[in-house]
Backbone as JSON, one array per atom type, in Angstrom:
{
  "sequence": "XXXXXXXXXXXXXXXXXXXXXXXXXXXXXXXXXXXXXXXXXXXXXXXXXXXXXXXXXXXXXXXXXXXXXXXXXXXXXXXXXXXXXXXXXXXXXXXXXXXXXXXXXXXXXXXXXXXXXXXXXXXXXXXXXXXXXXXXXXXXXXXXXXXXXXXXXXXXXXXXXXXXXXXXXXXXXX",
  "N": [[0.83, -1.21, 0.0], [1.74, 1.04, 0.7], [3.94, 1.43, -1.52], [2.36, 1.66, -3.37], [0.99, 4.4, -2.6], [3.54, 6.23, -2.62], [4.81, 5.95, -5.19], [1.89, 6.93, -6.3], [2.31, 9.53, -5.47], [4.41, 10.55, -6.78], [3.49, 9.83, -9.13], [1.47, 11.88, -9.5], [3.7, 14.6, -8.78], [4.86, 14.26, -11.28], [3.21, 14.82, -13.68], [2.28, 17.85, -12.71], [4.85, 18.63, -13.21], [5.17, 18.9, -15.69], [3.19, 20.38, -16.74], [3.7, 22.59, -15.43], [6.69, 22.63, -16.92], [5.77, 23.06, -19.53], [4.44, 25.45, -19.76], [6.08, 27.25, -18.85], [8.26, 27.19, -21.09], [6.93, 27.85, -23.12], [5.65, 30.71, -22.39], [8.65, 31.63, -22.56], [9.25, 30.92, -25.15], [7.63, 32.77, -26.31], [8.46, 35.24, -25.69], [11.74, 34.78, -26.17], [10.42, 35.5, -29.57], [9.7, 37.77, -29.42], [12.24, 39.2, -28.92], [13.37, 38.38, -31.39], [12.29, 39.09, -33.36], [12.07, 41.95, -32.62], [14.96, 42.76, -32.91], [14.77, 41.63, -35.61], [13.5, 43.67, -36.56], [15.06, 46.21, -36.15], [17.64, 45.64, -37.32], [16.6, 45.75, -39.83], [17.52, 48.04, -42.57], [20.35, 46.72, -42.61], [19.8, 44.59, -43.55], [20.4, 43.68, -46.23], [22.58, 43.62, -46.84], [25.12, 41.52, -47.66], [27.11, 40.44, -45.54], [26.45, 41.78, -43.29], [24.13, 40.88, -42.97], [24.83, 37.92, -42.46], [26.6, 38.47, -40.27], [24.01, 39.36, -38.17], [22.42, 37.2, -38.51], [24.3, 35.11, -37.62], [24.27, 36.2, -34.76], [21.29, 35.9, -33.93], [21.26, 33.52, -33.81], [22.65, 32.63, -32.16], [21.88, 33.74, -29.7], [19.21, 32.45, -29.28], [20.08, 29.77, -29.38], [21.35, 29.81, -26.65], [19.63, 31.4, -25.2], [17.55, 29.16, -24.9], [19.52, 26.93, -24.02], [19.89, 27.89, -21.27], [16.99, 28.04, -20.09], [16.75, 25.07, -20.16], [18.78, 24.06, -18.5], [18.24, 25.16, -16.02], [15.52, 24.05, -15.93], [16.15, 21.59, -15.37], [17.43, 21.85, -12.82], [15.73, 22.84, -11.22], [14.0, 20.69, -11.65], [15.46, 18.52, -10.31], [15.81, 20.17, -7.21], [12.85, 20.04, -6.64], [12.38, 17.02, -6.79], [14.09, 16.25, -4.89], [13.27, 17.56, -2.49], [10.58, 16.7, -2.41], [11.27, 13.71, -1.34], [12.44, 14.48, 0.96], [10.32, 15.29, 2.24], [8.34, 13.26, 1.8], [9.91, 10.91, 3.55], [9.65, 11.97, 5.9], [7.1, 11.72, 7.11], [5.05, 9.99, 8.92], [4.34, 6.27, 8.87], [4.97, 5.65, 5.91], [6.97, 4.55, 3.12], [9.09, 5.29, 2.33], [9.81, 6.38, 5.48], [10.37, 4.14, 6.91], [12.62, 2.9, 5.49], [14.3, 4.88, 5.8], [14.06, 4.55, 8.76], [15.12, 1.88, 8.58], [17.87, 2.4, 7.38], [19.03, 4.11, 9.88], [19.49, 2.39, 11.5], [20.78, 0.14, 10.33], [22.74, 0.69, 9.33], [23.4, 3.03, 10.18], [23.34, 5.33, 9.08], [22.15, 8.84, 8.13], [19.09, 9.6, 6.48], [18.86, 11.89, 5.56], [21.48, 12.61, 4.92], [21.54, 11.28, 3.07], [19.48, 12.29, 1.21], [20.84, 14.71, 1.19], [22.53, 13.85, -0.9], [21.25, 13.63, -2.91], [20.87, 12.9, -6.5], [19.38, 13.27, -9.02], [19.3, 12.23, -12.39], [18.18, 13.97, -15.11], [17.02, 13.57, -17.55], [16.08, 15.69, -20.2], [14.26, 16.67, -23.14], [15.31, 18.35, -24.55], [16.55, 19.21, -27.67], [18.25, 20.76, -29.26], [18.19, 22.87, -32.28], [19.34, 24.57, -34.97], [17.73, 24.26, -37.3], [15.58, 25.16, -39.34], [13.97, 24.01, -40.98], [13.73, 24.66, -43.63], [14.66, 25.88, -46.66], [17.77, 27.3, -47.22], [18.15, 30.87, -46.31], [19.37, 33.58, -47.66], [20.61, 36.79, -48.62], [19.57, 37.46, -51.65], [21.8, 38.04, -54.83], [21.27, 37.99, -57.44], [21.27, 39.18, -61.18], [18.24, 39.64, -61.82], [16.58, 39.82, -59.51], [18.1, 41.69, -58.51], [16.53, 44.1, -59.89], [14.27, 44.57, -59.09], [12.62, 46.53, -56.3], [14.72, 47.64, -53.58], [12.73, 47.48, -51.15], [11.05, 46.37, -51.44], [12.89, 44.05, -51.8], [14.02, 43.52, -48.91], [11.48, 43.31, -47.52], [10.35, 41.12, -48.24], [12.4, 39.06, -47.5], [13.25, 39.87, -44.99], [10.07, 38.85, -44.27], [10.61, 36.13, -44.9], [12.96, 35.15, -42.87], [11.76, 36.03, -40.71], [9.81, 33.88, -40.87], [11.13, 31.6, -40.75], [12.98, 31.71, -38.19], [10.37, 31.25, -36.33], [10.0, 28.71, -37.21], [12.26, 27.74, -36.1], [12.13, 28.55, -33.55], [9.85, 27.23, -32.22], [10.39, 24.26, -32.77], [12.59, 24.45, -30.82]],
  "CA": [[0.0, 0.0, 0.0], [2.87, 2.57, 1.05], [4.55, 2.3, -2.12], [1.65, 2.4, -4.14], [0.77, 5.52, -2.1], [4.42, 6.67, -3.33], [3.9, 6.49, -6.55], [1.06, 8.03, -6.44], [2.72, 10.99, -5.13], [5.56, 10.9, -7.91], [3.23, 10.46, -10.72], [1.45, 13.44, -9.55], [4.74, 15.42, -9.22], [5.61, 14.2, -12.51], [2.41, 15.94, -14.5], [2.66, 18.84, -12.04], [6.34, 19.38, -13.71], [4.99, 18.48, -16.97], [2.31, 21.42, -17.02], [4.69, 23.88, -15.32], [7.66, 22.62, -17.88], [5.08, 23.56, -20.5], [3.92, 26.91, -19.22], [7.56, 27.62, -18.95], [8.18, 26.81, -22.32], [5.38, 28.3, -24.46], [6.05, 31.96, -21.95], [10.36, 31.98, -22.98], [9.44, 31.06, -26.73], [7.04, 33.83, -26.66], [9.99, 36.61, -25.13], [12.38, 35.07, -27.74], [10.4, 35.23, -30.57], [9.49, 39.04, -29.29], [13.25, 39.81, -29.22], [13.96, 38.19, -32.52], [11.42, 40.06, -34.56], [12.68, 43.39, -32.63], [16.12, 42.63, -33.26], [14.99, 41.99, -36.94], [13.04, 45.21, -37.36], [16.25, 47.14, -35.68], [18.17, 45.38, -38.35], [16.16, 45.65, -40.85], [18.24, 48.7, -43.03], [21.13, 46.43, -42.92], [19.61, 42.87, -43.92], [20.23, 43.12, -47.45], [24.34, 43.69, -47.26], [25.06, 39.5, -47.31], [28.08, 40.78, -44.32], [25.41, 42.28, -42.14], [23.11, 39.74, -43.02], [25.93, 37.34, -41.7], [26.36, 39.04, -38.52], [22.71, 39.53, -37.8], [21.95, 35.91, -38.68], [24.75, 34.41, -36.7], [23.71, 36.82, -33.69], [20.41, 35.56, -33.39], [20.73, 32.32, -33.6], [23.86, 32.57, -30.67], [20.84, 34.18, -28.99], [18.07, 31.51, -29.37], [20.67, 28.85, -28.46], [21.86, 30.33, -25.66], [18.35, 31.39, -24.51], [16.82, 27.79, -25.06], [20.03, 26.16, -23.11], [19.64, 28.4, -19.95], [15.95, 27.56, -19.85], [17.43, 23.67, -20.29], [19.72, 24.03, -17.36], [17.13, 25.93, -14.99], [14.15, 23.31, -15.49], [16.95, 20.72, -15.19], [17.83, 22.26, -11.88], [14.3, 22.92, -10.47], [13.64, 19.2, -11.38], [16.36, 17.99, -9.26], [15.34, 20.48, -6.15], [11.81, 19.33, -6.41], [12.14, 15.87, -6.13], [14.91, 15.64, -3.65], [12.47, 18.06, -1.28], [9.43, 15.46, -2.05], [11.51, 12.66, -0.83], [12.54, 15.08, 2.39], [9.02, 15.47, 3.31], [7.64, 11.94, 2.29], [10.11, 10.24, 4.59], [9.09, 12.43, 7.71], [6.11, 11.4, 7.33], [4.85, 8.59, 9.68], [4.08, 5.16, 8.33], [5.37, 5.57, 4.98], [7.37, 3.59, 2.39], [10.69, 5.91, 2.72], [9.86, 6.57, 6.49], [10.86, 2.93, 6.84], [13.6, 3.0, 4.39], [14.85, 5.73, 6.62], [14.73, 3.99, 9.69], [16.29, 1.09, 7.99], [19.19, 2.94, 7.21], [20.13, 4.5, 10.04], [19.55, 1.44, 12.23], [21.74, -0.99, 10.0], [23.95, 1.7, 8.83], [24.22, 4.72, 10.63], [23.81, 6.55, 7.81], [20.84, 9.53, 8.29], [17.94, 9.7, 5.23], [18.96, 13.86, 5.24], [22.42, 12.36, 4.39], [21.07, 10.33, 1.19], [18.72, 13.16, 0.46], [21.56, 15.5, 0.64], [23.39, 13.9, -1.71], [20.63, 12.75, -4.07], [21.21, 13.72, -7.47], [18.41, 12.58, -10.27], [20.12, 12.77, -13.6], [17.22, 14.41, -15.41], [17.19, 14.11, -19.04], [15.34, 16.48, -21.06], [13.93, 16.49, -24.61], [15.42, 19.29, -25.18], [17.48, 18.85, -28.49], [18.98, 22.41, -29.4], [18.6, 22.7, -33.56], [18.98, 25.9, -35.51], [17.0, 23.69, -38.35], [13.94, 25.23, -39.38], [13.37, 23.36, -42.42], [13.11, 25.73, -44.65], [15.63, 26.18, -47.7], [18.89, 28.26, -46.33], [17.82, 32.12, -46.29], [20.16, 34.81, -47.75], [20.34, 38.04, -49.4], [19.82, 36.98, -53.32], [22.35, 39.11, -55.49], [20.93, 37.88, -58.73], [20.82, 40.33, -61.76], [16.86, 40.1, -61.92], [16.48, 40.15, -58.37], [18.37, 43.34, -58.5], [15.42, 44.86, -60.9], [13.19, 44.44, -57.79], [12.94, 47.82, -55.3], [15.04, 47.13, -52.11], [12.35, 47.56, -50.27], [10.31, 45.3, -51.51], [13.79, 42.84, -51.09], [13.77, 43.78, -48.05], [10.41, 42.76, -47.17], [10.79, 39.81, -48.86], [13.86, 38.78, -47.07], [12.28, 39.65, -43.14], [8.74, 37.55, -43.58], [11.4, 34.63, -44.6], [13.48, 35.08, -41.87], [10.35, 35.58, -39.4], [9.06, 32.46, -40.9], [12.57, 30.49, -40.43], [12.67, 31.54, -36.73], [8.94, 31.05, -36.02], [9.87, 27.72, -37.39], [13.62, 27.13, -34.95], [11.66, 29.04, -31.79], [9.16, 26.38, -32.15], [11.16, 23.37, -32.83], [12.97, 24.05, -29.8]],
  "C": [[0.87, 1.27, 0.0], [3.49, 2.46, -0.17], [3.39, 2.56, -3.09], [1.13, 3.76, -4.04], [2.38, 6.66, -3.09], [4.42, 7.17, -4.79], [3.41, 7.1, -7.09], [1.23, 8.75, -6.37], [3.46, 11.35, -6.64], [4.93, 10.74, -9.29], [2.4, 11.54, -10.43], [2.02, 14.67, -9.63], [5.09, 15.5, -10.49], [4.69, 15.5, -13.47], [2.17, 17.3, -13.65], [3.9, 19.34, -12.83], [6.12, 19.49, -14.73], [4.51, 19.67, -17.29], [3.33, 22.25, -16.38], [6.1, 24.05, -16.85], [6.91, 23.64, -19.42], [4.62, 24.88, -20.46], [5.24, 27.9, -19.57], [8.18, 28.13, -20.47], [8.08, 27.87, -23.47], [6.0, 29.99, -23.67], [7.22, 32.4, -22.36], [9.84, 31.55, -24.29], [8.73, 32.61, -26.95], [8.16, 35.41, -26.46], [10.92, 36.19, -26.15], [11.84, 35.17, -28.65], [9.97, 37.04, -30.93], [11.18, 39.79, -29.8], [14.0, 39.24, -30.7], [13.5, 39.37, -33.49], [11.9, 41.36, -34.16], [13.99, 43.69, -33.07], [16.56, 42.54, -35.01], [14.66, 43.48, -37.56], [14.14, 46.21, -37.32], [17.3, 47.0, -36.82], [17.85, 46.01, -39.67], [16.7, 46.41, -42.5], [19.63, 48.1, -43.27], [21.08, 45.15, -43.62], [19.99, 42.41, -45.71], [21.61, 43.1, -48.09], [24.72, 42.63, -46.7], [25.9, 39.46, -46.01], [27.66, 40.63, -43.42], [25.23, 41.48, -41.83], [23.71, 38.63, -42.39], [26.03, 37.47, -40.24], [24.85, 38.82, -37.72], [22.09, 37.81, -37.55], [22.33, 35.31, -37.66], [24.46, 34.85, -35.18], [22.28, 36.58, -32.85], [20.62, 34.36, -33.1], [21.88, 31.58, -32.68], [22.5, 32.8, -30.07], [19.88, 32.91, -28.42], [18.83, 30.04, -28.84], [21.17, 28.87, -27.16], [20.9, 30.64, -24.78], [18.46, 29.47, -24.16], [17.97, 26.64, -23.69], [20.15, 26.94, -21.73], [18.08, 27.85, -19.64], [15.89, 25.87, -19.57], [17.74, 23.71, -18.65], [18.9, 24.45, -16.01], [15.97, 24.99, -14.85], [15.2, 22.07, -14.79], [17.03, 20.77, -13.59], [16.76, 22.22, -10.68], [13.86, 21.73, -10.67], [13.94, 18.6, -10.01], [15.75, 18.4, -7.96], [14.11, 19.82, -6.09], [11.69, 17.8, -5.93], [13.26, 15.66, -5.31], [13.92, 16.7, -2.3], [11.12, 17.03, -1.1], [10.05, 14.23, -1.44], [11.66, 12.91, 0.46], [11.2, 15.01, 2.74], [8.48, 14.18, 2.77], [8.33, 11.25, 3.47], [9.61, 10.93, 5.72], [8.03, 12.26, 7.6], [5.44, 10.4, 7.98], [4.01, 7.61, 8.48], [3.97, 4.47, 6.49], [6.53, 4.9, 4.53], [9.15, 4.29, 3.02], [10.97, 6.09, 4.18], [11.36, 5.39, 6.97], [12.41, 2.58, 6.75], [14.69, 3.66, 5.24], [15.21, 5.36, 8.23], [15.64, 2.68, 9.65], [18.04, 1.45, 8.47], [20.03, 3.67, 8.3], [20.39, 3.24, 10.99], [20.38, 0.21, 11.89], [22.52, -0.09, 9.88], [24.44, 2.73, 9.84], [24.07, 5.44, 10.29], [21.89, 7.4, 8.02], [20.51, 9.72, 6.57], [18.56, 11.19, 4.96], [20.16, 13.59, 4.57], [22.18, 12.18, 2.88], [20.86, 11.04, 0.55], [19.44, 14.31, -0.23], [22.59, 15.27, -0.69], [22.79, 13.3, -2.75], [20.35, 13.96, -5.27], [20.35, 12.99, -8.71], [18.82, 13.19, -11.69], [18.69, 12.83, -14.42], [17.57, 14.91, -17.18], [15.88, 14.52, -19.69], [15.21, 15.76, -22.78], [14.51, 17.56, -25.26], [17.07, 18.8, -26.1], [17.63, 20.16, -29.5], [19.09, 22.24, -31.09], [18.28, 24.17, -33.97], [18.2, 25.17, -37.46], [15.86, 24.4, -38.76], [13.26, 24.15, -40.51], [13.15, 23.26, -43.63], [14.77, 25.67, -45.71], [16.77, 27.42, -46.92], [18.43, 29.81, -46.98], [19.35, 33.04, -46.4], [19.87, 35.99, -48.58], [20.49, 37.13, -51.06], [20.36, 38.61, -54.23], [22.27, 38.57, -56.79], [20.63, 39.03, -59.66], [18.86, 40.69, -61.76], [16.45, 40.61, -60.25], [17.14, 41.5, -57.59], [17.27, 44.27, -58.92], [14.61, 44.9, -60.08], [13.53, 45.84, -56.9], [13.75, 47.24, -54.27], [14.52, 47.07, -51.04], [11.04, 46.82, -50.49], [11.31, 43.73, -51.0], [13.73, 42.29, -49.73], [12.83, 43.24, -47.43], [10.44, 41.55, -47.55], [11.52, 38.89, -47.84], [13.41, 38.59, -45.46], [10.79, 38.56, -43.25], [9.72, 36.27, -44.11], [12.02, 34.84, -43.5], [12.51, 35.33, -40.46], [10.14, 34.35, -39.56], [10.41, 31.06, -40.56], [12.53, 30.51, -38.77], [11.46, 31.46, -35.58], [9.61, 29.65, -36.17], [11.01, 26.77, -36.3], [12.63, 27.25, -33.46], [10.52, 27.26, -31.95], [9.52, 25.23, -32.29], [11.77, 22.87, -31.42], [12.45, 24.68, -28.48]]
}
């Protein structure tokens, strides 16, 4: 009964982390995908010199990886705390599975449950798999003679709803 009680606890923690992970998530794509698009509009006067365009490109997408693996490292982290504090407060709990476990241990061992707990480390692997892929055909300035015959500010335009639609397509990916 006590560990099914257990259990029970830890698959409720689990979708508890699941819906926060997700909340999490969906709120930091929404802030990067705010500072991409501002970062493109700020650009935008330089996007069509292939250099710039270079810079600008590689700049975001340092950004978006760099975001995405701090958000990595931080749920990673808040995993860990969480369930080593649910195991602290199930064992003090009378007539439970870890209680037990806990008097076990120090009664053959010696060794105190706060000990274990302190040094319990849940290697917590993520889904998170970091790709600057969108999918999409590789995006650059086109210096074709016809594509010259075009206004630059139609290029221009041109050039930003692909590159919105490329990092609409990475932010969401990862």
């Amino acid at each position: 009964h006590q560990k099914e009680e257990f259990g029970s606890i830890i698959n409720g923690k689990i979708h508890l982390l699941q819906d926060q992970i997700h909340s999490m998530v969906s709120r930091e794509s929404k802030m990067v995908k705010a500072s991409v698009y501002g970062e493109l509009d700020k650009s935008a006067d330089d996007i069509l010199d292939p250099q710039k365009f270079e810079t600008i490109q590689s700049s975001l997408n340092e950004f978006i990886l760099n975001h995405f693996n701090s958000v990595k490292d931080n749920l990673e982290e808040a995993t860990r705390a969480q369930f080593k504090n649910l195991l602290l407060q199930y064992s003090s709990r009378s007539q439970s599975f870890l209680n037990e476990l806990a008097g076990h241990l120090k009664t053959l061992m010696g060794i105190s449950f706060d000990q274990v707990a302190g040094q319990f480390d849940l290697n917590t692997y993520t889904s998170f798999y970091l790709s600057l892929d969108s999918g999409e055909r590789t995006i650059a300035p086109n210096r074709s003679f016809l594509k010259s015959m075009i206004p630059a500010s139609i290029r221009k335009k041109n050039l930003l709803r692909s590159l919105r639609a490329h990092y609409d397509a990475i932010i969401i990916r990862n």
